[in-house]
Short mmCIF file of C-alpha atoms in Angstrom, two decimals:
data_model
loop_
_atom_site.label_atom_id
_atom_site.label_comp_id
_atom_site.label_asym_id
_atom_site.label_seq_id
_atom_site.Cartn_x
_atom_site.Cartn_y
_atom_site.Cartn_z
CA MET A 1 59.43 57.15 53.35
CA ASN A 2 58.86 53.57 53.37
CA ARG A 3 58.53 51.48 56.63
CA ARG A 4 62.13 50.25 56.75
CA ALA A 5 63.40 53.86 56.39
CA PHE A 6 61.08 54.97 58.93
CA LEU A 7 62.14 52.28 61.53
CA LYS A 8 65.84 53.07 60.69
CA LYS A 9 65.22 56.68 61.25
CA ALA A 10 63.32 55.80 64.54
CA PHE A 11 66.02 53.42 65.65
CA GLY A 12 68.59 56.52 65.02
CA SER A 13 66.32 58.74 67.07
CA LEU A 14 66.11 56.24 70.01
CA LEU A 15 69.96 56.18 70.03
CA ALA A 16 70.33 60.01 70.22
CA PHE A 17 67.54 60.25 72.74
CA MET A 18 69.33 57.56 74.80
CA GLY A 19 72.01 59.95 74.94
CA LEU A 20 70.37 62.32 77.42
CA THR A 21 70.50 61.90 81.09
CA GLY A 22 69.22 59.09 82.82
CA GLY A 23 66.50 61.38 84.34
CA THR A 24 65.31 62.65 81.27
CA TYR A 25 64.99 59.18 79.96
CA TYR A 26 62.73 58.33 83.05
CA TYR A 27 60.71 61.47 82.62
CA ALA A 28 60.08 60.55 78.94
CA ARG A 29 59.45 57.13 79.50
CA TYR A 30 57.09 56.90 82.58
CA MET A 31 56.01 60.51 83.41
CA GLU A 32 55.29 62.74 80.27
CA PRO A 33 53.08 60.00 78.63
CA ASP A 34 50.65 60.21 81.40
CA MET A 35 50.68 63.97 81.39
CA LEU A 36 47.29 64.48 79.66
CA THR A 37 46.68 67.99 78.58
CA ILE A 38 43.29 69.84 77.33
CA GLN A 39 44.06 71.86 74.16
CA GLU A 40 41.41 74.45 73.30
CA GLU A 41 41.06 75.92 69.70
CA THR A 42 38.57 78.26 68.26
CA LEU A 43 37.28 77.25 64.67
CA THR A 44 36.29 80.69 63.45
CA ASN A 45 34.48 80.62 59.68
CA SER A 46 31.72 82.93 58.17
CA LYS A 47 29.85 79.89 57.19
CA ILE A 48 29.12 78.47 60.55
CA PRO A 49 25.70 79.16 61.38
CA GLY A 50 24.91 81.17 64.25
CA SER A 51 23.02 78.45 65.99
CA PHE A 52 26.53 76.25 66.24
CA ARG A 53 28.07 79.32 68.04
CA ASP A 54 30.00 77.88 70.97
CA PHE A 55 29.24 74.11 69.78
CA LYS A 56 31.93 71.89 71.12
CA ILE A 57 33.69 69.31 69.31
CA VAL A 58 35.85 67.03 71.11
CA GLN A 59 38.70 65.41 69.16
CA PHE A 60 40.84 62.65 70.63
CA SER A 61 43.39 60.32 68.40
CA ASP A 62 45.96 57.64 68.33
CA THR A 63 45.33 55.87 71.46
CA HIS A 64 47.41 52.74 70.19
CA ILE A 65 45.86 50.73 73.09
CA GLY A 66 48.19 47.57 73.85
CA PHE A 67 51.39 49.65 73.07
CA HIS A 68 52.26 51.00 76.51
CA TYR A 69 48.74 52.42 76.63
CA THR A 70 46.29 50.86 78.96
CA LEU A 71 42.39 50.65 79.01
CA GLU A 72 42.88 52.36 82.40
CA GLN A 73 44.15 55.29 80.67
CA LEU A 74 41.58 55.17 78.20
CA LYS A 75 38.82 55.39 80.86
CA GLU A 76 40.36 58.32 82.24
CA VAL A 77 40.13 59.90 78.75
CA VAL A 78 36.58 59.07 78.57
CA ASP A 79 35.85 60.49 81.93
CA ARG A 80 37.54 63.70 80.95
CA ILE A 81 35.87 63.94 77.86
CA ASN A 82 32.39 63.45 79.23
CA ARG A 83 33.04 66.06 81.98
CA MET A 84 33.59 68.80 78.96
CA ASN A 85 30.03 68.11 77.70
CA PRO A 86 30.96 67.88 74.30
CA ASP A 87 28.41 68.45 71.47
CA LEU A 88 30.12 66.06 69.03
CA ILE A 89 32.99 63.68 69.69
CA LEU A 90 35.36 62.67 66.91
CA PHE A 91 38.09 60.03 66.77
CA THR A 92 40.72 60.56 64.02
CA GLY A 93 42.16 56.97 63.98
CA ASP A 94 44.62 54.23 65.34
CA LEU A 95 42.56 52.61 68.10
CA VAL A 96 45.02 49.70 68.96
CA ASP A 97 48.74 49.34 67.93
CA ARG A 98 48.67 45.80 66.32
CA PRO A 99 44.84 44.49 65.91
CA ASN A 100 46.14 41.32 65.07
CA ALA A 101 47.94 40.61 68.48
CA TYR A 102 45.42 42.64 70.68
CA GLU A 103 43.39 40.43 72.98
CA TRP A 104 39.86 41.59 71.81
CA ASN A 105 37.15 41.40 74.24
CA GLY A 106 34.14 43.35 75.31
CA LYS A 107 36.07 45.65 77.76
CA ILE A 108 37.29 48.16 74.99
CA VAL A 109 33.61 48.47 73.88
CA GLU A 110 32.35 48.95 77.12
CA VAL A 111 34.67 52.11 77.76
CA LEU A 112 34.02 53.39 74.77
CA LYS A 113 30.44 53.07 74.73
CA LYS A 114 30.49 55.60 77.63
CA LEU A 115 31.46 58.63 75.58
CA GLN A 116 28.24 60.73 75.40
CA ALA A 117 27.40 63.64 72.83
CA PRO A 118 24.05 64.68 71.65
CA HIS A 119 25.18 65.12 68.04
CA GLY A 120 26.65 62.03 67.84
CA LYS A 121 30.36 59.95 67.79
CA TYR A 122 32.24 59.58 64.61
CA TRP A 123 35.75 58.00 63.71
CA ILE A 124 37.86 57.07 60.90
CA TYR A 125 40.49 54.64 59.98
CA GLY A 126 44.16 55.17 60.67
CA ASN A 127 46.81 53.22 59.38
CA HIS A 128 47.15 51.01 62.32
CA ASP A 129 43.27 50.32 62.09
CA HIS A 130 43.51 48.81 58.59
CA GLY A 131 47.03 47.12 59.38
CA GLY A 132 47.20 43.73 60.94
CA TYR A 133 43.96 42.54 59.57
CA GLY A 134 42.14 45.14 61.74
CA THR A 135 39.92 46.88 59.30
CA ASP A 136 36.67 44.51 60.03
CA ILE A 137 37.17 43.89 63.62
CA VAL A 138 38.05 47.52 64.51
CA LYS A 139 34.97 48.62 62.79
CA LYS A 140 32.82 45.91 64.47
CA LYS A 141 34.10 47.37 68.06
CA MET A 142 33.49 50.89 67.09
CA ASP A 143 29.94 49.96 65.95
CA GLU A 144 29.32 48.09 68.94
CA ALA A 145 30.57 51.33 71.00
CA GLY A 146 28.11 53.47 69.33
CA PHE A 147 30.84 55.48 66.67
CA GLN A 148 29.69 55.92 63.30
CA LEU A 149 32.32 55.49 60.46
CA LEU A 150 33.07 58.08 57.72
CA GLN A 151 35.03 56.30 55.02
CA ASN A 152 35.13 58.39 51.98
CA GLU A 153 31.51 59.89 52.97
CA HIS A 154 29.97 62.64 54.97
CA THR A 155 27.02 63.38 57.16
CA VAL A 156 25.01 66.43 57.98
CA ILE A 157 25.13 67.63 61.53
CA LYS A 158 21.83 69.44 62.26
CA LYS A 159 20.84 72.05 65.00
CA GLU A 160 17.62 73.69 64.92
CA GLN A 161 17.22 74.97 61.30
CA SER A 162 20.86 74.97 60.50
CA SER A 163 23.75 72.42 59.56
CA PHE A 164 27.31 71.88 58.66
CA ILE A 165 29.08 69.01 56.89
CA LEU A 166 31.36 66.48 58.66
CA ALA A 167 33.10 64.33 56.54
CA GLY A 168 35.62 61.48 56.62
CA VAL A 169 38.37 60.35 54.15
CA ASP A 170 39.61 56.71 54.24
CA ASP A 171 43.33 56.07 55.78
CA LEU A 172 45.94 57.43 53.00
CA MET A 173 48.81 54.83 53.70
CA LEU A 174 46.59 51.56 53.86
CA GLY A 175 43.03 52.60 52.72
CA LYS A 176 41.80 54.03 49.61
CA PRO A 177 41.14 58.01 50.03
CA ASP A 178 38.89 59.34 47.62
CA MET A 179 37.74 63.05 47.99
CA GLU A 180 35.49 63.20 44.90
CA LYS A 181 33.55 60.59 46.60
CA THR A 182 33.72 61.77 50.19
CA LEU A 183 32.28 65.41 49.14
CA GLN A 184 29.95 63.99 46.60
CA GLY A 185 26.26 65.67 47.17
CA ALA A 186 27.52 68.03 49.70
CA ASP A 187 26.15 71.31 49.83
CA SER A 188 28.66 73.74 48.66
CA ASP A 189 27.52 76.67 50.82
CA SER A 190 28.09 74.56 53.87
CA PHE A 191 30.83 74.70 56.44
CA VAL A 192 32.54 71.68 55.71
CA LEU A 193 34.77 69.91 58.53
CA LEU A 194 37.01 66.85 57.60
CA MET A 195 38.77 64.26 59.27
CA VAL A 196 41.89 62.89 57.65
CA HIS A 197 44.26 60.49 59.71
CA GLU A 198 47.57 61.74 57.94
CA PRO A 199 48.04 65.46 58.13
CA ASP A 200 49.95 65.91 55.04
CA TYR A 201 47.22 65.20 53.01
CA ALA A 202 46.15 68.92 53.69
CA ASP A 203 48.01 69.87 50.46
CA GLU A 204 45.71 67.57 48.50
CA VAL A 205 42.39 68.56 50.51
CA ALA A 206 43.15 72.36 49.86
CA ASN A 207 42.18 71.70 46.37
CA TYR A 208 38.70 71.13 47.50
CA PRO A 209 35.85 73.07 49.01
CA VAL A 210 37.13 71.97 52.60
CA ASP A 211 36.96 74.50 55.54
CA VAL A 212 38.84 72.77 58.14
CA GLN A 213 40.88 69.41 58.39
CA LEU A 214 41.39 67.52 61.83
CA SER A 215 44.14 64.65 61.78
CA GLY A 216 46.28 62.74 64.12
CA HIS A 217 48.98 60.17 63.21
CA SER A 218 51.99 62.34 64.09
CA HIS A 219 52.01 61.98 67.55
CA GLY A 220 53.51 65.43 67.64
CA GLY A 221 56.83 64.03 66.91
CA GLN A 222 56.69 62.21 70.35
CA VAL A 223 60.28 63.33 71.33
CA GLN A 224 61.05 66.97 70.78
CA ILE A 225 64.45 68.24 71.23
CA PRO A 226 65.09 72.17 71.54
CA PHE A 227 66.96 73.69 68.50
CA PHE A 228 66.80 70.30 66.75
CA GLY A 229 63.35 69.40 66.34
CA TYR A 230 61.22 66.50 65.82
CA LEU A 231 63.08 63.05 66.36
CA VAL A 232 60.26 60.95 64.87
CA THR A 233 57.83 61.77 62.23
CA PRO A 234 55.87 58.84 60.53
CA PRO A 235 55.40 59.04 56.67
CA TYR A 236 52.73 61.66 55.63
CA ALA A 237 53.21 63.62 58.79
CA GLU A 238 56.70 65.09 58.27
CA LYS A 239 55.46 68.55 56.93
CA TYR A 240 52.64 69.38 59.28
CA VAL A 241 53.52 67.64 62.69
CA GLU A 242 51.28 69.40 65.39
CA GLY A 243 49.01 72.45 65.97
CA ARG A 244 47.26 74.80 63.41
CA HIS A 245 48.19 75.47 60.10
CA THR A 246 46.84 77.27 56.97
CA ILE A 247 46.82 75.87 53.64
CA GLY A 248 45.27 78.37 51.17
CA ASN A 249 41.64 78.41 52.38
CA LEU A 250 41.95 75.46 54.60
CA ASP A 251 42.76 75.27 58.23
CA LEU A 252 44.35 72.36 59.58
CA TYR A 253 44.71 71.09 63.38
CA VAL A 254 47.11 68.15 64.07
CA SER A 255 46.52 66.41 67.43
CA ARG A 256 49.46 65.33 69.11
CA GLY A 257 46.96 62.03 70.05
CA LEU A 258 47.34 60.15 73.45
CA GLY A 259 49.24 57.06 72.76
CA THR A 260 52.77 56.00 71.40
CA THR A 261 54.13 53.75 68.73
CA ARG A 262 57.43 52.31 67.68
CA LEU A 263 59.10 54.29 70.69
CA PRO A 264 57.36 54.35 74.09
CA TYR A 265 58.38 57.72 74.82
CA ARG A 266 57.23 61.37 75.14
CA PHE A 267 59.52 64.36 75.79
CA LEU A 268 58.27 68.03 75.66
CA CYS A 269 55.24 66.58 73.52
CA LYS A 270 52.29 65.68 76.09
CA PRO A 271 49.59 63.75 75.06
CA GLU A 272 46.33 65.74 74.22
CA ILE A 273 42.64 65.96 73.87
CA THR A 274 41.27 68.78 71.88
CA ILE A 275 37.95 70.97 72.25
CA HIS A 276 37.39 72.68 68.90
CA THR A 277 34.72 75.35 69.79
CA LEU A 278 32.83 76.77 66.69
CA LYS A 279 32.49 80.44 66.18
CA ASN A 280 30.78 82.59 63.39
CA SER A 281 33.07 85.38 62.05
#
């Protein structure tokens, strides 16, 4: 689906949504977007070393700061994450909504710099990070905040004498994803955790030695109507929209994210932070 088709679909969805009651509209516009939830998931795999048992990975995604999502809301997220005492923090893309229009200053770095995890903070590009000439400036801000970019590359997360592979692929829509390059030189016997912004890429990732894929991008559809389904699903988030999925030997988790884009609503689709706890099966 191209951008025009997506916007057309989004506009049609908005018209359908506006047909609901005024109370529902107020709830979706002003209340649910602030109802931050903590989703807890367990990642179980025989390749996870015993020393990583109960290792906590916190994923947050799709803040889209500047489009009805503020630095104050981000501060709350940072405080919540730090109170979880994560071992590792992952951001799966789309920091600000429009990098070319955002008023960049030191404040966003100041907030993100407060995030603390003993095994580091990592991120990947989303389509909005590359869009609006944001590629370089978003990286600069994330660098200053202490986040390490994984762009078609991997790193080794070590604990005691054990380790696992953490990898990240470039954005599917506006970047140049390269799975071969991403996994080049990775230990084939290690547990591999991969960050990919667009969840539908999982069908391709399933052909590689990857155990778990973490994604965002979908916003969980933002608006969910009972018996109708997801009103707004962006390109490459139409098949896998939220939650857990299994594709062959690959486990996929899709975060509903924190912010909104195109349409400033959430309905039956609360924003979330996810705690992924590692277990050895």
